mmCIF file of C-alpha atoms in Angstrom:
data_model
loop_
_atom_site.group_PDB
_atom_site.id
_atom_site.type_symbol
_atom_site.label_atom_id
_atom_site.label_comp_id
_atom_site.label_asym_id
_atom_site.label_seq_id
_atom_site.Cartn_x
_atom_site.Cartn_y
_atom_site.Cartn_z
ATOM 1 C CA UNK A 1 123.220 119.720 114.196
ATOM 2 C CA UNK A 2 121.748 121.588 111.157
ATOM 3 C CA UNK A 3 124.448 121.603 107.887
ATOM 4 C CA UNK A 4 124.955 124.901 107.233
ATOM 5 C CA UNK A 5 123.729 125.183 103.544
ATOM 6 C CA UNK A 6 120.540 123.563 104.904
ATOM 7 C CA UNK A 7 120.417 126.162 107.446
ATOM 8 C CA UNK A 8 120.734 128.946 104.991
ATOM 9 C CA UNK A 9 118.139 127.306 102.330
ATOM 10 C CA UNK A 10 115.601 126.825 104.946
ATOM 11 C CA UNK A 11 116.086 130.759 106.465
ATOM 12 C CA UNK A 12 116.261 132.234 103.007
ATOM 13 C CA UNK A 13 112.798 130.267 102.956
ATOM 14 C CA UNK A 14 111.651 131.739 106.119
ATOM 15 C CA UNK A 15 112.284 134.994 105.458
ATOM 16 C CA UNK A 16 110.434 135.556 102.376
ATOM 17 C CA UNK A 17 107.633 134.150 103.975
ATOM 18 C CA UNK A 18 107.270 136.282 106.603
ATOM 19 C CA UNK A 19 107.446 138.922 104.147
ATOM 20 C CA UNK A 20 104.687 137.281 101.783
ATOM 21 C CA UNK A 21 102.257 136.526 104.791
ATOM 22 C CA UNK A 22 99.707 139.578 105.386
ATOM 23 C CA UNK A 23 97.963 139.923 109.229
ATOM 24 C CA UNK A 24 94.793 139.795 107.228
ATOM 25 C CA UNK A 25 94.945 136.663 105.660
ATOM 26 C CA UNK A 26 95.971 137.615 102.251
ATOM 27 C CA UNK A 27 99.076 136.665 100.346
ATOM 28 C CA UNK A 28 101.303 138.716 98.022
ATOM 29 C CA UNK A 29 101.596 135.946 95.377
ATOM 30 C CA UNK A 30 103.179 138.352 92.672
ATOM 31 C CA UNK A 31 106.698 138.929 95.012
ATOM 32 C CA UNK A 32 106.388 135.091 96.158
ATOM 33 C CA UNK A 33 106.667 134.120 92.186
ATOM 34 C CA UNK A 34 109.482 136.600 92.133
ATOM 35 C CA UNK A 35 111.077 135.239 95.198
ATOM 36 C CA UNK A 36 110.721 131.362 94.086
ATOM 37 C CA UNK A 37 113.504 130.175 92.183
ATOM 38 C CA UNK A 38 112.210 128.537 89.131
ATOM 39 C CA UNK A 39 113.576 126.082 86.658
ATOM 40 C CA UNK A 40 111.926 125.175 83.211
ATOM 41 C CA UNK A 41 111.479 121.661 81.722
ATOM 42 C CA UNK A 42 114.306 120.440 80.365
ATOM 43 C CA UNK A 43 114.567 117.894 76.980
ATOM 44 C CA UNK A 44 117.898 117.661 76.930
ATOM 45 C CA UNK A 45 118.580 115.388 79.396
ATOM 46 C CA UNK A 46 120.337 116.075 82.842
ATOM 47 C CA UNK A 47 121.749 113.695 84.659
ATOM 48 C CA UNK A 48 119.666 111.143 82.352
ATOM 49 C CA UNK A 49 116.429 112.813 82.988
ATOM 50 C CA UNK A 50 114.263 114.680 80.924
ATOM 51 C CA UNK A 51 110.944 116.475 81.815
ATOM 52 C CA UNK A 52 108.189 118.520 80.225
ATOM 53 C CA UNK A 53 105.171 119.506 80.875
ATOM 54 C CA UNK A 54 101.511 119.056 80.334
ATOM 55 C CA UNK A 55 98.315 120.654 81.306
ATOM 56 C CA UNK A 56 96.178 117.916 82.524
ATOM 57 C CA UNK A 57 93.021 120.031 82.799
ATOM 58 C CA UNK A 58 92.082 122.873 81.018
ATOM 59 C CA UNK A 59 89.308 124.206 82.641
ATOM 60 C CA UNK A 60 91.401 124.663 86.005
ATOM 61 C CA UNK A 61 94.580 125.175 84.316
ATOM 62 C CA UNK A 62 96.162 122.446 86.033
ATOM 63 C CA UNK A 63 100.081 121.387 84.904
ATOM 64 C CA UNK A 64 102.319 118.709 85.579
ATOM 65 C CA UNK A 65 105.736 118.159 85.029
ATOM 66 C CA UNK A 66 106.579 114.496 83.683
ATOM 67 C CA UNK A 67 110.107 113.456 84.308
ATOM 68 C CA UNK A 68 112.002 110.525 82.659
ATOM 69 C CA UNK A 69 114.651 108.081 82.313
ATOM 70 C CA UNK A 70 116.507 108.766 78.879
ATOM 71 C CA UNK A 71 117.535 106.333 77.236
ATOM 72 C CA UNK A 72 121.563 106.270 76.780
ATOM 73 C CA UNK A 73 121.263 105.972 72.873
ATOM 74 C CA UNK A 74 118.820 109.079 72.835
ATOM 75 C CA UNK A 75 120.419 112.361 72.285
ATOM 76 C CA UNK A 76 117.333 114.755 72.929
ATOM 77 C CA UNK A 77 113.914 113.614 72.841
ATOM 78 C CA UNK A 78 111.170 114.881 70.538
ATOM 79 C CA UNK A 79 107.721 115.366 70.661
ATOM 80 C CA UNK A 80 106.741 111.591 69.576
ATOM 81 C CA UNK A 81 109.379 110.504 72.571
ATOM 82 C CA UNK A 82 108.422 112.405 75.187
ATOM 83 C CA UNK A 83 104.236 109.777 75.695
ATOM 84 C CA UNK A 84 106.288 107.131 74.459
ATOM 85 C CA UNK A 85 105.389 103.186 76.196
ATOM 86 C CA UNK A 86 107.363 102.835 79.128
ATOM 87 C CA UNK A 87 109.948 99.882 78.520
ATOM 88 C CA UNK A 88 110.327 97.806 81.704
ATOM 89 C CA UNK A 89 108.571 95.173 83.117
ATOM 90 C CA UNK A 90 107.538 96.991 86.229
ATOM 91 C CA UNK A 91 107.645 101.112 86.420
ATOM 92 C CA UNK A 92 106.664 102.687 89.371
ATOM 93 C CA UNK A 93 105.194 106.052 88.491
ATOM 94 C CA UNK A 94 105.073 108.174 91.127
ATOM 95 C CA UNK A 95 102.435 111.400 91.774
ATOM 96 C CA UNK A 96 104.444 114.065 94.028
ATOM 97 C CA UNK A 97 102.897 116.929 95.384
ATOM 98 C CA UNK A 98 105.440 119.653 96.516
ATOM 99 C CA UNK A 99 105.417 121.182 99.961
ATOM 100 C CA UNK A 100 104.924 124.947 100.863
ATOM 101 C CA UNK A 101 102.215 124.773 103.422
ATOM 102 C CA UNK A 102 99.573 124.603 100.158
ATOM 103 C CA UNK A 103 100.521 128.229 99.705
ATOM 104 C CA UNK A 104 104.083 128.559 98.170
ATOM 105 C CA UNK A 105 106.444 126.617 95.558
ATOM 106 C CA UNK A 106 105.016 124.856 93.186
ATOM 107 C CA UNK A 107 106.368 122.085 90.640
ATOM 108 C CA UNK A 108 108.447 124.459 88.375
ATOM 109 C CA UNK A 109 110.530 125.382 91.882
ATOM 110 C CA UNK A 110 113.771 124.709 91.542
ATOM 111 C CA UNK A 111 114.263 122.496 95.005
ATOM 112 C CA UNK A 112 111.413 120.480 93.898
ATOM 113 C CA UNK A 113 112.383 119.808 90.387
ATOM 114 C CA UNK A 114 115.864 118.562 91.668
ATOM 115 C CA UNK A 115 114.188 116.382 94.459
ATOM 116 C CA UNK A 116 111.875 114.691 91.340
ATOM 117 C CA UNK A 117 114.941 114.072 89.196
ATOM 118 C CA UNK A 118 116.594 112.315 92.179
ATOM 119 C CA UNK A 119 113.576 110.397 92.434
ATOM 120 C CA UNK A 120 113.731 109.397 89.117
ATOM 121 C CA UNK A 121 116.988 108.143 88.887
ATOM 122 C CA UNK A 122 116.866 106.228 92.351
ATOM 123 C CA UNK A 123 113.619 105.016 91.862
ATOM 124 C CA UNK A 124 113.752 104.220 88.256
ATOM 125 C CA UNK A 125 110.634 105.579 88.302
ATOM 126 C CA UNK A 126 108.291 108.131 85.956
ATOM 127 C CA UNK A 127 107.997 111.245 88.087
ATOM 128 C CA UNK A 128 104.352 113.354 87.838
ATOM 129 C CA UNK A 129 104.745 116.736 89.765
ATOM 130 C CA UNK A 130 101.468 117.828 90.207
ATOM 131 C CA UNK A 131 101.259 122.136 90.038
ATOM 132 C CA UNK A 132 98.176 122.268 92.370
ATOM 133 C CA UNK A 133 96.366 125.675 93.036
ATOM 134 C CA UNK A 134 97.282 127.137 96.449
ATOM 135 C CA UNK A 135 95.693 129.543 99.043
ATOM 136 C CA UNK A 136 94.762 131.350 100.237
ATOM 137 C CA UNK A 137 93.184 132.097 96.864
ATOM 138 C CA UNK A 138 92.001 128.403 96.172
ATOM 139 C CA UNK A 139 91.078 126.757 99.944
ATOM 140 C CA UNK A 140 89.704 123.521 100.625
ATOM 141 C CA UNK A 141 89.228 121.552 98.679
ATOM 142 C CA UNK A 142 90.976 122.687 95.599
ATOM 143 C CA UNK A 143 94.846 120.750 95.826
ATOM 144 C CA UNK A 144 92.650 117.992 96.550
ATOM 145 C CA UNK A 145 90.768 117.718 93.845
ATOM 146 C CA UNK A 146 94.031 118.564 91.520
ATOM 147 C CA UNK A 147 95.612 116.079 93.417
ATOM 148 C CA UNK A 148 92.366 113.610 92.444
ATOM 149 C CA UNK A 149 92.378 114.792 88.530
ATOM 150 C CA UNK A 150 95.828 113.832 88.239
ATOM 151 C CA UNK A 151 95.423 110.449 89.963
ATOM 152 C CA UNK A 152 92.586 109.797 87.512
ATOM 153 C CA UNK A 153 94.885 111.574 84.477
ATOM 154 C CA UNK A 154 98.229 109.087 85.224
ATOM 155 C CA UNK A 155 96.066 106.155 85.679
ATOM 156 C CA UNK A 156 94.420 106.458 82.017
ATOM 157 C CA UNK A 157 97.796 106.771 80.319
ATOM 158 C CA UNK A 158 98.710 103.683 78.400
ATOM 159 C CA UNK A 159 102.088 104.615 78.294
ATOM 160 C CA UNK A 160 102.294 104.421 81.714
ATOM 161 C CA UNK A 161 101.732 101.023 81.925
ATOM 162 C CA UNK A 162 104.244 98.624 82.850
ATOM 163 C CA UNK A 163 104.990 95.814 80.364
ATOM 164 C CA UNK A 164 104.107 93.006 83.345
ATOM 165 C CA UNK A 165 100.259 93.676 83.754
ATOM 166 C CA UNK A 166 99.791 96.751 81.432
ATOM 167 C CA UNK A 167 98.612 98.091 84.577
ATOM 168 C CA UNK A 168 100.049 101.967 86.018
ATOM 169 C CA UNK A 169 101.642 101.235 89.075
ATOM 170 C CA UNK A 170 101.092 104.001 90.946
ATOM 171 C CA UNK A 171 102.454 105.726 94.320
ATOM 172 C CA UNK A 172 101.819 108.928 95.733
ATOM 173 C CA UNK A 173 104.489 111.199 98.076
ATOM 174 C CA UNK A 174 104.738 114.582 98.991
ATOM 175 C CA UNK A 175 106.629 116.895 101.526
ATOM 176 C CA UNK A 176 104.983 118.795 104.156
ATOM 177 C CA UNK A 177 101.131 120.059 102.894
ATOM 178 C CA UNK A 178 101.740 117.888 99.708
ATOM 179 C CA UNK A 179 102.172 114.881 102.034
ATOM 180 C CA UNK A 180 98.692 115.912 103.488
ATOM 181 C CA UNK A 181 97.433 115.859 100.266
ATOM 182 C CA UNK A 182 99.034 112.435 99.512
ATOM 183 C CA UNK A 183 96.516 111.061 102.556
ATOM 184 C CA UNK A 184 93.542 112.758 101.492
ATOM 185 C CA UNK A 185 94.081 111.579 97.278
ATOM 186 C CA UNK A 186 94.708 108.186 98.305
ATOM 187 C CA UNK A 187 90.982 108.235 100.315
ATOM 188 C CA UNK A 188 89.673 109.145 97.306
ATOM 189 C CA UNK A 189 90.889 106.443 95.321
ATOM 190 C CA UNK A 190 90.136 104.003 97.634
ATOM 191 C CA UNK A 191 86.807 105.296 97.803
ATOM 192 C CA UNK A 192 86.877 105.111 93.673
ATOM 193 C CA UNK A 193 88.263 102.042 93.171
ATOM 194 C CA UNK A 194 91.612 103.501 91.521
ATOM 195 C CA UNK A 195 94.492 101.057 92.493
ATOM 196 C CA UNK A 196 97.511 103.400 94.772
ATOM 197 C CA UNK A 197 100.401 100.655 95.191
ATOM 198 C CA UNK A 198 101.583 103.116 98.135
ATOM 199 C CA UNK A 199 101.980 106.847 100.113
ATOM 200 C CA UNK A 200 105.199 108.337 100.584
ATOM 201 C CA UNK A 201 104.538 111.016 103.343
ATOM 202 C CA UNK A 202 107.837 113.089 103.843
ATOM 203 C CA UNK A 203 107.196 115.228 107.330
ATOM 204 C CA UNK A 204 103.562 115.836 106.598
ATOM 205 C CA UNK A 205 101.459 118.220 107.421
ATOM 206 C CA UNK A 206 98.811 117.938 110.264
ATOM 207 C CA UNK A 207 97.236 120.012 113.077
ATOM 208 C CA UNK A 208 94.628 120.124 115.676
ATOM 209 C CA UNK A 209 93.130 122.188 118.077
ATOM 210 C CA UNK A 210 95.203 120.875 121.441
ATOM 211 C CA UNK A 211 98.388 121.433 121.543
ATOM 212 C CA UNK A 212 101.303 118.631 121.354
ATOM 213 C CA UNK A 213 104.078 118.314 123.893
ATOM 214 C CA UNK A 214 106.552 118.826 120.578
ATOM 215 C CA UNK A 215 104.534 121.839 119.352
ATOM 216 C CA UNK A 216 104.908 123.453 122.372
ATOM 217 C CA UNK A 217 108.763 122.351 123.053
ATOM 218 C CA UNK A 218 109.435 123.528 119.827
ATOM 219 C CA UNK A 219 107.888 126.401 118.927
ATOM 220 C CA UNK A 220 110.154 129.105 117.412
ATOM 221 C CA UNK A 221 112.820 126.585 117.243
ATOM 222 C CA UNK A 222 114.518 125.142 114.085
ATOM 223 C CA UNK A 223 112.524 127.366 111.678
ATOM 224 C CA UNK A 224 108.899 127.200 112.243
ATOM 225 C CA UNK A 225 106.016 129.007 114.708
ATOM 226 C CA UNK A 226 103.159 127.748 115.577
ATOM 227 C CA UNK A 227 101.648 131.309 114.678
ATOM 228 C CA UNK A 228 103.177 130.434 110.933
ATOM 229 C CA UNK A 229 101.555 127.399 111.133
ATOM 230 C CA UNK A 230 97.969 128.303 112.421
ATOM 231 C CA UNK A 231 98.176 131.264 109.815
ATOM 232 C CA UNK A 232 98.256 129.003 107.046
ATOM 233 C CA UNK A 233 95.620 126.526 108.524
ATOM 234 C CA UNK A 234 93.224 129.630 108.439
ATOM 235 C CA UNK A 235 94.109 130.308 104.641
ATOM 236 C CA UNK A 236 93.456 126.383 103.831
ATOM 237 C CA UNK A 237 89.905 125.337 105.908
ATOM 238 C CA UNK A 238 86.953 126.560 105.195
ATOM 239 C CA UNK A 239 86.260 129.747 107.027
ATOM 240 C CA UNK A 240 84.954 129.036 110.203
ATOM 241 C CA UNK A 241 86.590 125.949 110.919
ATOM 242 C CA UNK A 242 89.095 125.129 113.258
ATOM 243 C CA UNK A 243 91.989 122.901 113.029
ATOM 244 C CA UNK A 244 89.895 119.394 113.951
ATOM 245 C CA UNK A 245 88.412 119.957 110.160
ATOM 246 C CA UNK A 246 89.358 116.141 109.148
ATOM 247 C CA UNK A 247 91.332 117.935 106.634
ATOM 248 C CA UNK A 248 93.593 118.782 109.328
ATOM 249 C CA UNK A 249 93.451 116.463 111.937
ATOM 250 C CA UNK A 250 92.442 113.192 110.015
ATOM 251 C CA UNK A 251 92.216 111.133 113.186
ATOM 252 C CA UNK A 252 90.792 113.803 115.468
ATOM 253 C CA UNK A 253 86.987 113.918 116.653
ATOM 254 C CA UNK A 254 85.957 114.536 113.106
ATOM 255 C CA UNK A 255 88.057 112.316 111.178
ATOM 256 C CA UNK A 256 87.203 109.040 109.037
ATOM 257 C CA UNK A 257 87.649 105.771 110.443
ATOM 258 C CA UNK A 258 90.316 103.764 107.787
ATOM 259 C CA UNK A 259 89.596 100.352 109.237
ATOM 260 C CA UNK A 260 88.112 97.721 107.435
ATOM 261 C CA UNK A 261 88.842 99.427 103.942
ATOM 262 C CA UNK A 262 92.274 98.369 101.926
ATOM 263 C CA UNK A 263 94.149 101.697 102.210
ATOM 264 C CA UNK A 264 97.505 102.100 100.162
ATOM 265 C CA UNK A 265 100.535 100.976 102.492
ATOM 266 C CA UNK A 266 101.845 104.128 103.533
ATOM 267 C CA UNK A 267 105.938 105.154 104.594
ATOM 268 C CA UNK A 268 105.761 108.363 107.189
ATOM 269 C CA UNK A 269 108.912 110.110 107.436
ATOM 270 C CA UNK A 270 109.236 112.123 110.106
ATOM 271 C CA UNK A 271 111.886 114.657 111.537
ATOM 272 C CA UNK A 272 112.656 115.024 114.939
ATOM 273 C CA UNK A 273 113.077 118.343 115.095
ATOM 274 C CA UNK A 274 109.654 119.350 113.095
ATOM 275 C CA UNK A 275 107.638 120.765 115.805
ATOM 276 C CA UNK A 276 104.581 118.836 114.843
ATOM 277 C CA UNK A 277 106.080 115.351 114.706
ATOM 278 C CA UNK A 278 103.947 114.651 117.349
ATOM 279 C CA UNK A 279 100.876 114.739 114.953
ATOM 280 C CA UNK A 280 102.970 112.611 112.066
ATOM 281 C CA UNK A 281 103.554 110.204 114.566
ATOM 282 C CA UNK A 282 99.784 110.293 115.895
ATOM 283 C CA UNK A 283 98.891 109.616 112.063
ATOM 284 C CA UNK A 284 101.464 106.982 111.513
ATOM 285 C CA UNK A 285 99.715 105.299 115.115
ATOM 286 C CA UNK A 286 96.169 105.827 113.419
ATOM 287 C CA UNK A 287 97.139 103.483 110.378
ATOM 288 C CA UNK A 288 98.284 101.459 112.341
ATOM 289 C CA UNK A 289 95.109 101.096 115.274
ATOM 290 C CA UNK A 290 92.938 100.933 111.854
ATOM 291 C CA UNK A 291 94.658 97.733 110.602
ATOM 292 C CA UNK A 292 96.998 99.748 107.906
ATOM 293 C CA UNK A 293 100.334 98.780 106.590
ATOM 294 C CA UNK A 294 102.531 101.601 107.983
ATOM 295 C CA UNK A 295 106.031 101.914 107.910
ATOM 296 C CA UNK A 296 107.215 104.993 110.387
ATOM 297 C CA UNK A 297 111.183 106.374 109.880
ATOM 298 C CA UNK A 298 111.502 108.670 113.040
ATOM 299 C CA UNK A 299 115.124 110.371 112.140
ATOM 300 C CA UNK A 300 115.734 112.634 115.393
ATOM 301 C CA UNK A 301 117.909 115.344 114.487
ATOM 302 C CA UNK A 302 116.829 115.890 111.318
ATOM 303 C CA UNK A 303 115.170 119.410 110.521
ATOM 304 C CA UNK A 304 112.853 120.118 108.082
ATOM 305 C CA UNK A 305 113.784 120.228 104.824
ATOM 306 C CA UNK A 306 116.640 117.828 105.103
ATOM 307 C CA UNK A 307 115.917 115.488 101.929
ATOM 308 C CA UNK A 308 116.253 118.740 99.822
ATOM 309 C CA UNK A 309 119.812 118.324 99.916
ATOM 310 C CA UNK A 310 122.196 115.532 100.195
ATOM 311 C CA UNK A 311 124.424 116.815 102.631
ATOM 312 C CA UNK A 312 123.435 114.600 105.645
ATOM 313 C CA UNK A 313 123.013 110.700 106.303
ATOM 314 C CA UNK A 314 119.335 111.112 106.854
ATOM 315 C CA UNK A 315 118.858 112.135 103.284
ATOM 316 C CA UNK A 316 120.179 108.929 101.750
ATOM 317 C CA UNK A 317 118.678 107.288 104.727
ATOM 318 C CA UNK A 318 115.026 108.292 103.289
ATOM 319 C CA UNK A 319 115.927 108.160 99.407
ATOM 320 C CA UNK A 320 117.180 104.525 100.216
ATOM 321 C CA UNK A 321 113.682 104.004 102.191
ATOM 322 C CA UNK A 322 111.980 105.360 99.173
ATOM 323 C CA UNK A 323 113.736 103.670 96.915
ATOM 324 C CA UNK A 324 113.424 100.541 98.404
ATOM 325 C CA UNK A 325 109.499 101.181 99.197
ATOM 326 C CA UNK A 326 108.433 101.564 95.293
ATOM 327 C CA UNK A 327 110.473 98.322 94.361
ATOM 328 C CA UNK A 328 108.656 95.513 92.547
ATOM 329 C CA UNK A 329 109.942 93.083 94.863
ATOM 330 C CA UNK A 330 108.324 95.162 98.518
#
């Protein structure tokens, strides 16, 4: 059911994050950056994509690694090349926000910097990996607002603009907690007036206080615990808060109503086998009720983690979804 590379990936995964986790809600963040596999940006192009990257904010340190097309005629790009105009008619330019339960990875990982390339290259797309702080150090609402500086950063990039409309046509996605953040960014541009073309929500993460049929079925299965999981709710929301925070449970009793406001068209991937795909499909069914373009790809057997590697069908089920999501013509 689970390919067995998969299988290892993901338990390698689990087991240095039991080991990073701490009963009292503290996080040993120096042997998670020596655990996490990192990669670093790469001019010479690979696989016809180069990245670097930027700090976007100084006074929170914020990076983000750009990827990009290179041209075939380019041998490696200098420092003119790498802000250069964009030379289509229509580039999609999509913000990603890695997964990690808003406490581990970050852009630099080497599973996420392989996921952006292939993003770039199906997509033919600009690729903005947003290196959010995590907690338990930075809580609520810190990868929000990163995720809302670099919004406002891609979208005042001229070079970014596609040769159509000089407009940045831009799309948000992100895996697990960075697909939670993908929801709560594209609120605030709506609220802003900052034009998202569309959220890409790959498993995402959400929560609440009652427990789902699948959380419960589930539960120790295929990777995850719902102990794991309510550990890192407790290092995200504000102390004191339970898992109804709207930050968590965006349609629960203390969530924002979406209807009657022109909210991105969103695609909500989720995995069968994710023990809270009973909350992605409870968002995807909130769009929805609220009037909201919503596109929902339940894939059954899939695990979490599966569009990390392309050793099943459902991965090149969802980068063909993707793909075909961020096209001009959609």
């Amino acid at each position: 059911m689970v390919p067995l590379n998969t299988w290892v990936l993901i338990s390698n995964f689990k087991l240095a994050y039991n080991l990073l986790r701490r009963p009292d809600g503290t996080f040993n963040r120096h042997l998670a950056e020596f655990l996490d596999r990192k990669v670093p940006a790469n001019a010479n192009p690979v696989d016809g994509v180069f990245s670097f990257d930027v700090i976007i904010d100084r006074g929170t340190s914020l990076l983000s690694r750009i990827y990009r097309r290179a041209d075939a005629q380019e041998s490696q790009p200098n420092i003119v090349d790498l802000e250069k105009p964009v030379n289509s008619e229509v580039v999609p330019v999509i913000i990603f926000f890695h997964g990690g339960s808003f406490a581990h990875s970050s852009s630099n990982s080497a599973i996420y910097d392989t996921l952006c390339r292939r993003l770039v290259g199906l997509c033919k797309a600009v690729v903005v990996s947003v290196n959010y702080r995590r907690a338990p150090e930075n809580r609520y609402p810190c990868p929000y607002d990163d995720g809302w500086t670099a919004l406002k950063w891609v979208n005042s990039r001229t070079w970014l603009q596609s040769k159509k409309d000089s407009k940045v046509h831009i799309y948000l996605a992100g895996d697990s907690s960075g697909g939670n953040i993908v929801h709560h960014v594209a609120l605030r541009a709506v609220e802003s007036g900052i034009d998202v073309l569309g959220n890409i929500l790959l498993n995402p993460m959400f929560g609440g206080q009652e427990r789902t049929e699948s959380e419960k079925r589930l539960d120790g299965k295929y990777f995850v615990t719902l102990q794991d999981r309510d550990w890192y709710w407790r290092a995200f929301l504000p102390e004191r808060e339970d898992r109804d925070h709207p930050a968590c449970n965006p349609f629960g009793p203390k969530g924002k109503s979406l209807e009657g406001i022109k909210f991105p068209k969103s695609l909500v991937v989720v995995a069968g086998l994710d023990l809270v795909h009973d909350r992605q499909i409870t968002y995807a069914e909130g769009l929805k009720k609220a009037g909201q373009d919503v596109k929902l790809l339940y894939l059954e057997q899939a695990t979490i983690g599966f569009y990390l590697l392309p050793n099943n069908n459902y991965f090149h089920t969802v980068m063909d979804e993707i793909s075909e999501f961020v096209s001009p013509n959609c």
